[in-house]
GROMACS .gro file of C-alpha atoms in nm:
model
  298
    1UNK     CA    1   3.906   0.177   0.759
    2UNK     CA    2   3.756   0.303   0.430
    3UNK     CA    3   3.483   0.048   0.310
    4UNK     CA    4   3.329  -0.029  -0.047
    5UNK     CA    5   3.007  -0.072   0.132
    6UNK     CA    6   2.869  -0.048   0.474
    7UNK     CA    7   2.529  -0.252   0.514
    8UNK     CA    8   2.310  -0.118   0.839
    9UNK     CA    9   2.108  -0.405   0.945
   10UNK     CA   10   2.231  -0.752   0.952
   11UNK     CA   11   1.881  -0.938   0.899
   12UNK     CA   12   1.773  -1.119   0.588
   13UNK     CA   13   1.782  -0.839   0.314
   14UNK     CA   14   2.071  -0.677   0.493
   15UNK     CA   15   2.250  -1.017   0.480
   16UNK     CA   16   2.220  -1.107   0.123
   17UNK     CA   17   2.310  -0.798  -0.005
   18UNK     CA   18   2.659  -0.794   0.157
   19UNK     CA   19   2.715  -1.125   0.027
   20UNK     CA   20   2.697  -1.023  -0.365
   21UNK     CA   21   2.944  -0.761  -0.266
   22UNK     CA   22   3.213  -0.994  -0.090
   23UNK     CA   23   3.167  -1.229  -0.347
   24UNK     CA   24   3.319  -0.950  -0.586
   25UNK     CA   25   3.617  -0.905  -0.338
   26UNK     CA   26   3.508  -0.624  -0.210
   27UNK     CA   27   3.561  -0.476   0.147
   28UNK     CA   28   3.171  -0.495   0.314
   29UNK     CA   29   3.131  -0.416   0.674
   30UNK     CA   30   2.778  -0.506   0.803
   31UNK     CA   31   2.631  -0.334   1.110
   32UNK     CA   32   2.375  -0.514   1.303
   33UNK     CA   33   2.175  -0.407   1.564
   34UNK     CA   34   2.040  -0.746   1.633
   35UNK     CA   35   1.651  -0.711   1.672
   36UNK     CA   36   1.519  -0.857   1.397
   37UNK     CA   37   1.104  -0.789   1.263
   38UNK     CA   38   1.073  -1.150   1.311
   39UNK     CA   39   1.261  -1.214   1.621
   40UNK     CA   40   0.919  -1.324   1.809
   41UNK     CA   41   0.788  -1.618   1.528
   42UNK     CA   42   0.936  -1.929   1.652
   43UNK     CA   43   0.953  -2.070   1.270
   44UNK     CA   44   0.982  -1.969   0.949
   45UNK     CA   45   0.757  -2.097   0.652
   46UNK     CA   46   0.732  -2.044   0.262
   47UNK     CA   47   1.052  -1.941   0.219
   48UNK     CA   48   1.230  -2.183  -0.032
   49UNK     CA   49   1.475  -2.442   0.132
   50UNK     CA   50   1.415  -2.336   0.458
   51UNK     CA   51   1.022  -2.355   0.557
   52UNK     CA   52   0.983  -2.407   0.914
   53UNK     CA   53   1.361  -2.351   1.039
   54UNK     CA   54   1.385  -2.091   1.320
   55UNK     CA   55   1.428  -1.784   1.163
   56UNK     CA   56   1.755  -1.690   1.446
   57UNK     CA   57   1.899  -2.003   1.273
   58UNK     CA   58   1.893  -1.924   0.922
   59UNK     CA   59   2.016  -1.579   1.024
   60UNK     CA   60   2.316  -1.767   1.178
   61UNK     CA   61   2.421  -1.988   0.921
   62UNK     CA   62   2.366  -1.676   0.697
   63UNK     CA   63   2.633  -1.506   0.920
   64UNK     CA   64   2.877  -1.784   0.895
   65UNK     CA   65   2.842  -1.816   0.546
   66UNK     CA   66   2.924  -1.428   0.447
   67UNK     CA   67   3.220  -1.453   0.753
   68UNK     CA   68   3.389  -1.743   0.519
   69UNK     CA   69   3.444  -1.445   0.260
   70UNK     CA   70   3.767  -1.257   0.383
   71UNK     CA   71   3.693  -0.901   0.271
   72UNK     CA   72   3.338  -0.925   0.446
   73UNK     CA   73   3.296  -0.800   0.875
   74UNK     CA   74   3.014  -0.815   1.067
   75UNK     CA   75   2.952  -0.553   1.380
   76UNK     CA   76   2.729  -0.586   1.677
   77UNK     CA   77   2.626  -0.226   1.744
   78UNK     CA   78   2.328   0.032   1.657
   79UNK     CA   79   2.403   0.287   1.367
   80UNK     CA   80   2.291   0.582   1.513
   81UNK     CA   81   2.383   0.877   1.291
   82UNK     CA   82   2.479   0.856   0.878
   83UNK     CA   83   2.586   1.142   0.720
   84UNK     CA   84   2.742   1.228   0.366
   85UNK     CA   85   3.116   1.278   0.341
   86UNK     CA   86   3.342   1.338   0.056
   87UNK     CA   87   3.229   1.135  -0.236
   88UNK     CA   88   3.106   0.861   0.039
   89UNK     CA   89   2.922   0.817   0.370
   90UNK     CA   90   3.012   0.830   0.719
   91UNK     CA   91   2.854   0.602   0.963
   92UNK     CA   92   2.829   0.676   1.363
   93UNK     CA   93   2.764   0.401   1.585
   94UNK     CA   94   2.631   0.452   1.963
   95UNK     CA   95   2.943   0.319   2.082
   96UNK     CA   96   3.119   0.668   1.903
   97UNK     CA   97   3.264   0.465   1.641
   98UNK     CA   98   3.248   0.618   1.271
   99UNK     CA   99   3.319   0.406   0.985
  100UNK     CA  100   3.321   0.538   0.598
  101UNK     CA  101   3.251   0.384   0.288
  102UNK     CA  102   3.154   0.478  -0.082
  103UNK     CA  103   2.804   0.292  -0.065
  104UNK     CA  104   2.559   0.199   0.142
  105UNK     CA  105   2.256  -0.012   0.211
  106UNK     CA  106   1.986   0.048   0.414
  107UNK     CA  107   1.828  -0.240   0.565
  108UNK     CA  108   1.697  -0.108   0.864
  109UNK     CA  109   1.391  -0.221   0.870
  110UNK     CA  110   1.034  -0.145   1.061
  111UNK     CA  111   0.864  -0.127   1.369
  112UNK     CA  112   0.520  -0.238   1.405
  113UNK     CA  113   0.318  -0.063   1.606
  114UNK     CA  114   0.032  -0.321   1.793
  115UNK     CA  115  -0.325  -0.263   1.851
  116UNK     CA  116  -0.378  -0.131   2.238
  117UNK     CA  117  -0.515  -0.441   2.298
  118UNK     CA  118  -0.458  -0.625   2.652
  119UNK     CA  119  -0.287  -0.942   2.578
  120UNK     CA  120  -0.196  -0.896   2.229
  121UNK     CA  121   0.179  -0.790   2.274
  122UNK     CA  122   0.261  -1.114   2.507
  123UNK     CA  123   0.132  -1.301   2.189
  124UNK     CA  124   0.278  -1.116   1.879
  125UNK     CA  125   0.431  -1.363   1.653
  126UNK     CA  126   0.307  -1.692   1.812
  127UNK     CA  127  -0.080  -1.645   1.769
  128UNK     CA  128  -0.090  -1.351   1.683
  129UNK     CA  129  -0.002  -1.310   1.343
  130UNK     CA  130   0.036  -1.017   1.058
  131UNK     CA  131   0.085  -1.299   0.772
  132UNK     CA  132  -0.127  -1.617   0.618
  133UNK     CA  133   0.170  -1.698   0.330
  134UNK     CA  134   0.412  -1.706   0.678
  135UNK     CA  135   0.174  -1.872   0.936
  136UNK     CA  136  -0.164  -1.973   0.795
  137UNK     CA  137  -0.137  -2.322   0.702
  138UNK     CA  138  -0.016  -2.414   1.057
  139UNK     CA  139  -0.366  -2.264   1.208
  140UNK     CA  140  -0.577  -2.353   0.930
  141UNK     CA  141  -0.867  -2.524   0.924
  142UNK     CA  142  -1.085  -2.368   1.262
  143UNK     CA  143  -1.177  -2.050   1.387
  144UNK     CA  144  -0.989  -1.777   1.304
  145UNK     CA  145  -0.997  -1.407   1.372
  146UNK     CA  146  -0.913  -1.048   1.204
  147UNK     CA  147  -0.856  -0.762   1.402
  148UNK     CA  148  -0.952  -0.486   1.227
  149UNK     CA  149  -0.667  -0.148   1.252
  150UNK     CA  150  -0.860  -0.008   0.943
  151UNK     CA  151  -1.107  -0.041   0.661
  152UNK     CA  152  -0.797  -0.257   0.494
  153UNK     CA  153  -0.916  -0.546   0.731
  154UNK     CA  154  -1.170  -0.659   0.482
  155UNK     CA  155  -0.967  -0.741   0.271
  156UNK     CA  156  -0.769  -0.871   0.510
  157UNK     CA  157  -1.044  -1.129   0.672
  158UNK     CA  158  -1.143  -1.179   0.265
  159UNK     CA  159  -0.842  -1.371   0.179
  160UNK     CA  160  -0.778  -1.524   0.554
  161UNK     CA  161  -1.071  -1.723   0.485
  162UNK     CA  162  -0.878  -1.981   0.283
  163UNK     CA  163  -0.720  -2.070   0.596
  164UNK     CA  164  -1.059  -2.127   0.800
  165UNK     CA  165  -1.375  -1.985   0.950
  166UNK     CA  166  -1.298  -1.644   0.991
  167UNK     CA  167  -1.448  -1.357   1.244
  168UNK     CA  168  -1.343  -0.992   1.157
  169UNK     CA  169  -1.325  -0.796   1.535
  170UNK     CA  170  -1.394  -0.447   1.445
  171UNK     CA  171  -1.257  -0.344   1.742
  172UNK     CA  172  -1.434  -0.002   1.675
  173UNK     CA  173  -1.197   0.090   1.445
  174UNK     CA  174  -1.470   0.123   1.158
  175UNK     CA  175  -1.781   0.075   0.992
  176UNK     CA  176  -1.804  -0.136   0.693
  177UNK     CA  177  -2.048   0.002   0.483
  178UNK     CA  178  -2.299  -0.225   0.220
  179UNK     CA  179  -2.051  -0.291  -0.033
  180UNK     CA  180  -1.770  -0.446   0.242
  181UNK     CA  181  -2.076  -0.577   0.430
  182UNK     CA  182  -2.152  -0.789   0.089
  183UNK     CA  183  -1.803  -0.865  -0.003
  184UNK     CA  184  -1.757  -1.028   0.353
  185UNK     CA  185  -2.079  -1.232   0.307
  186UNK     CA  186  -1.951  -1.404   0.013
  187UNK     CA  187  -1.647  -1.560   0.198
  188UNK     CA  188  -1.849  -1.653   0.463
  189UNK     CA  189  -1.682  -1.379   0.730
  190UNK     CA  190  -1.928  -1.318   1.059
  191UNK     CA  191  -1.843  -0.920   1.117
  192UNK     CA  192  -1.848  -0.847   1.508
  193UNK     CA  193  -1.860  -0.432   1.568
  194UNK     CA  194  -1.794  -0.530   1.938
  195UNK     CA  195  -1.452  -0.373   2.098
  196UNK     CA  196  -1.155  -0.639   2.260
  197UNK     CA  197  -1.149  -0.604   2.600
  198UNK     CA  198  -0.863  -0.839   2.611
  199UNK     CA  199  -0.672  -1.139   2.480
  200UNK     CA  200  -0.637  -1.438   2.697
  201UNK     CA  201  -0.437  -1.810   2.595
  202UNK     CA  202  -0.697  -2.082   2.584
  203UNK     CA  203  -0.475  -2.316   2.712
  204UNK     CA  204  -0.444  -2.525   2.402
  205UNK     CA  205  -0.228  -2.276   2.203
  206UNK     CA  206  -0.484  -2.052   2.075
  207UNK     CA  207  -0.668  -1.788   2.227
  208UNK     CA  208  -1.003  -1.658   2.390
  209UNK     CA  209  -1.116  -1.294   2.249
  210UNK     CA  210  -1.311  -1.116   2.508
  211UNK     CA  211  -1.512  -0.856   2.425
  212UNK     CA  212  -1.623  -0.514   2.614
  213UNK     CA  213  -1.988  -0.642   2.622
  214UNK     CA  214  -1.858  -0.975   2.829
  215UNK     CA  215  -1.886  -1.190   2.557
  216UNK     CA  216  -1.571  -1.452   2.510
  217UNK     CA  217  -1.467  -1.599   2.186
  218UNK     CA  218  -1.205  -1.896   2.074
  219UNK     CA  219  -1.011  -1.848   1.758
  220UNK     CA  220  -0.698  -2.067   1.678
  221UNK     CA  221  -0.496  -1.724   1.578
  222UNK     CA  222  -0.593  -1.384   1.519
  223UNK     CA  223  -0.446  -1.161   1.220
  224UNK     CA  224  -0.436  -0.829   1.218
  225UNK     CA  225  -0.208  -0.561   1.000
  226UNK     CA  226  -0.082  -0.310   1.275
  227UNK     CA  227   0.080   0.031   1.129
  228UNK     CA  228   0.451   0.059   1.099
  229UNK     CA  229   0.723   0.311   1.110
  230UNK     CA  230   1.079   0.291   1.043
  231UNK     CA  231   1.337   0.120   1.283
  232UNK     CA  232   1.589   0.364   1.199
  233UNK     CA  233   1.633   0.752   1.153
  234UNK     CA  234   1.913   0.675   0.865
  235UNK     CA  235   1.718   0.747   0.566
  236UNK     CA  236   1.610   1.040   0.666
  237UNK     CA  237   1.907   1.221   0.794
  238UNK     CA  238   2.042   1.091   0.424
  239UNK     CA  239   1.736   1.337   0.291
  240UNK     CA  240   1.623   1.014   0.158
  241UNK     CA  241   1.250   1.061  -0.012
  242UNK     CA  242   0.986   0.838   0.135
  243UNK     CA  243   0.641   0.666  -0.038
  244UNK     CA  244   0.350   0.616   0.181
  245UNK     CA  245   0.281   0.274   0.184
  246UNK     CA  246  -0.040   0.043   0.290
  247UNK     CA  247   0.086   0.039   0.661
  248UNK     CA  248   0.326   0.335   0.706
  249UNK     CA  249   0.608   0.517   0.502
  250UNK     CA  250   0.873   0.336   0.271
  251UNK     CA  251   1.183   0.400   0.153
  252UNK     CA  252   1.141   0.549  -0.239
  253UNK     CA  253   1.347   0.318  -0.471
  254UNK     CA  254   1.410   0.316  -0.815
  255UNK     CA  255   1.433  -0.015  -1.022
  256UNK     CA  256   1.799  -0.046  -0.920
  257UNK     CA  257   1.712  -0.071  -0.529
  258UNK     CA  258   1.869   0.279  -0.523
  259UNK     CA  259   1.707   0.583  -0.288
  260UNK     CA  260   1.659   0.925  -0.385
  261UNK     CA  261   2.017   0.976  -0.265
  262UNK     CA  262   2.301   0.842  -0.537
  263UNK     CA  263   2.520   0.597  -0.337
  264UNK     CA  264   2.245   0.433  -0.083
  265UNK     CA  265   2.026   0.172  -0.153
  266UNK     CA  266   1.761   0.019   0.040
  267UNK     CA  267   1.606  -0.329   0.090
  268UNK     CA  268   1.367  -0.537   0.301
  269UNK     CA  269   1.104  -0.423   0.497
  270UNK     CA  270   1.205  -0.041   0.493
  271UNK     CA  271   1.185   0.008   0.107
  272UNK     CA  272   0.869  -0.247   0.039
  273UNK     CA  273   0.493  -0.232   0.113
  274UNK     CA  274   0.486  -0.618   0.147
  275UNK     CA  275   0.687  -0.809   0.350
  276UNK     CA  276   0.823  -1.133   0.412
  277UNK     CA  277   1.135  -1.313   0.421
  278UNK     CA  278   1.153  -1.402   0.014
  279UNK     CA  279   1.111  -1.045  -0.063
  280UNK     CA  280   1.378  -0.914   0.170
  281UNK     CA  281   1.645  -1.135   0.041
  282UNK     CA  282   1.514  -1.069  -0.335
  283UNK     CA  283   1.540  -0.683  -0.282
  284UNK     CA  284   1.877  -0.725  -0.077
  285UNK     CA  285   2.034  -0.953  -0.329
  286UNK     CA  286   1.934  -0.701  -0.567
  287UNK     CA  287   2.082  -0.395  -0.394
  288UNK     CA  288   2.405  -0.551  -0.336
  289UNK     CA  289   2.462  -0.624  -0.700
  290UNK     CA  290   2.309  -0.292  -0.794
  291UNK     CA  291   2.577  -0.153  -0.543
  292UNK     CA  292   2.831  -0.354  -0.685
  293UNK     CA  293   2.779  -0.213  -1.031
  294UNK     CA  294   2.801   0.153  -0.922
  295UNK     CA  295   3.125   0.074  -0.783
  296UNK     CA  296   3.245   0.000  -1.097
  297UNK     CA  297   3.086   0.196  -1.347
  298UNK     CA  298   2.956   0.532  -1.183
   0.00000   0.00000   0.00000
């Protein structure tokens, strides 16, 4: 079958873009891999109407609600290859199965890449955390930790101080120099050049930070902003252009969610800098409409 629009990923940005496109009446087949970013975090928080739901169950009711529309599918599978074709797009699945349509949207997604840190992995998304606006207020208020991946962590333990009393774990990664040394004093951040051995529960929810020199440490959570790279090799076998962003490479969009190539659009995580839930349903809402549009009018 020939679609209007094929949409690979099936998360939040993915999601909400299909659903402007149903809504028009339009055939929209969605193709969803089914690891979401946030698959680990057992709740969800500042996003509008739904702070502190599961994010797996807002993805499910957002499922049900774009199955209600009749031109609209939903496939459980890993796009593997994409590929222009005629005046559309082919998509290859790794089950062999090829679908076409006129549009798409990419909302593949990224892959963080963790610190080589003992421990951390085992506690990605519980307590340890990449976002305060997702996660901060339920660990505020007690000691808190940065782990630096970069001279960005600075910043990073600058504004994490709202939340508590924060300790910024070089981890070796770098050394701040007399301006960041200043700019750290003035939020009250203790700087500890000392590498992490190793990241052990504390029994109590939070964790113990122990460092190569022996020393041991309790912080309620510990941020840090790990690297990313892209989930999915889509965009660039398009000969889609990329933008280096703060943690990795993103998508390039113009101010009509559309790539370098006419016909796909991106949203979400793989085609923003920031991230979070609100801005991957903005951006897909937006690409789904722009979509939409070109449909008619290009």
């Amino acid at each position: 079958m020939q679609y209007d629009l094929i949409v690979v990923g099936g998360s939040f940005a993915g999601l909400s873009a299909a659903i402007q496109v149903a809504r028009a009446g339009r055939n929209v087949l969605v193709i969803d891999a089914g690891q979401p970013r946030n698959r680990f975090a057992k709740h969800s928080h500042g996003f509008l109407g739904q702070d502190g739901r599961r994010p797996g169950a807002i993805l499910d009711d957002a499922r049900r609600q774009l199955l209600a529309y009749p031109t609209a599918k939903v496939l459980a599978g890993l796009a593997g290859r994409a590929a222009a074709a005629g005046s559309g797009f082919e998509i290859t699945t790794d089950r062999g199965q090829t679908f076409g349509a006129a549009r798409l949207v990419l909302a593949t997604g990224v892959r963080d890449i963790l610190p080589d840190v003992p421990g951390l992995a085992d506690h990605w998304g519980k307590s340890v955390l990449h976002c305060p606006y997702c996660h901060g207020y339920e660990v505020a208020g007690g000691p808190l930790g940065v782990l630096a991946t970069g001279p960005m962590a600075v910043h990073q333990a600058q504004l994490i101080a709202d939340w508590g009393d924060v300790t910024l774990f070089a981890n070796g990664t770098f050394e701040p120099d007399a301006e960041q040394l200043l700019a750290l004093k003035k939020r009250d951040v203790r700087f500890e050049p000392a590498g992490v051995a190793e990241l052990e529960e504390d029994g109590s929810g939070g964790l113990i930070v122990r460092l190569e020199d022996g020393r041991r440490t309790g912080v309620r959570a510990l941020f840090t902003a790990p690297p990313n790279t892209m989930s999915s090799p889509l965009a660039e076998q398009l000969g889609c252009t990329f933008t280096e962003g703060f943690l990795g490479s993103v998508i390039t969009v113009d101010d009509r969610q559309q790539t370098s190539v006419q016909g796909v659009y991106a949203a979400g995580d793989a085609a923003r800098s920031m991230h979070n839930i609100a801005f991957a349903v903005s951006s897909g809402a937006f690409a789904g409409i722009c979509a939409h549009q070109s449909l008619v009018f290009d």
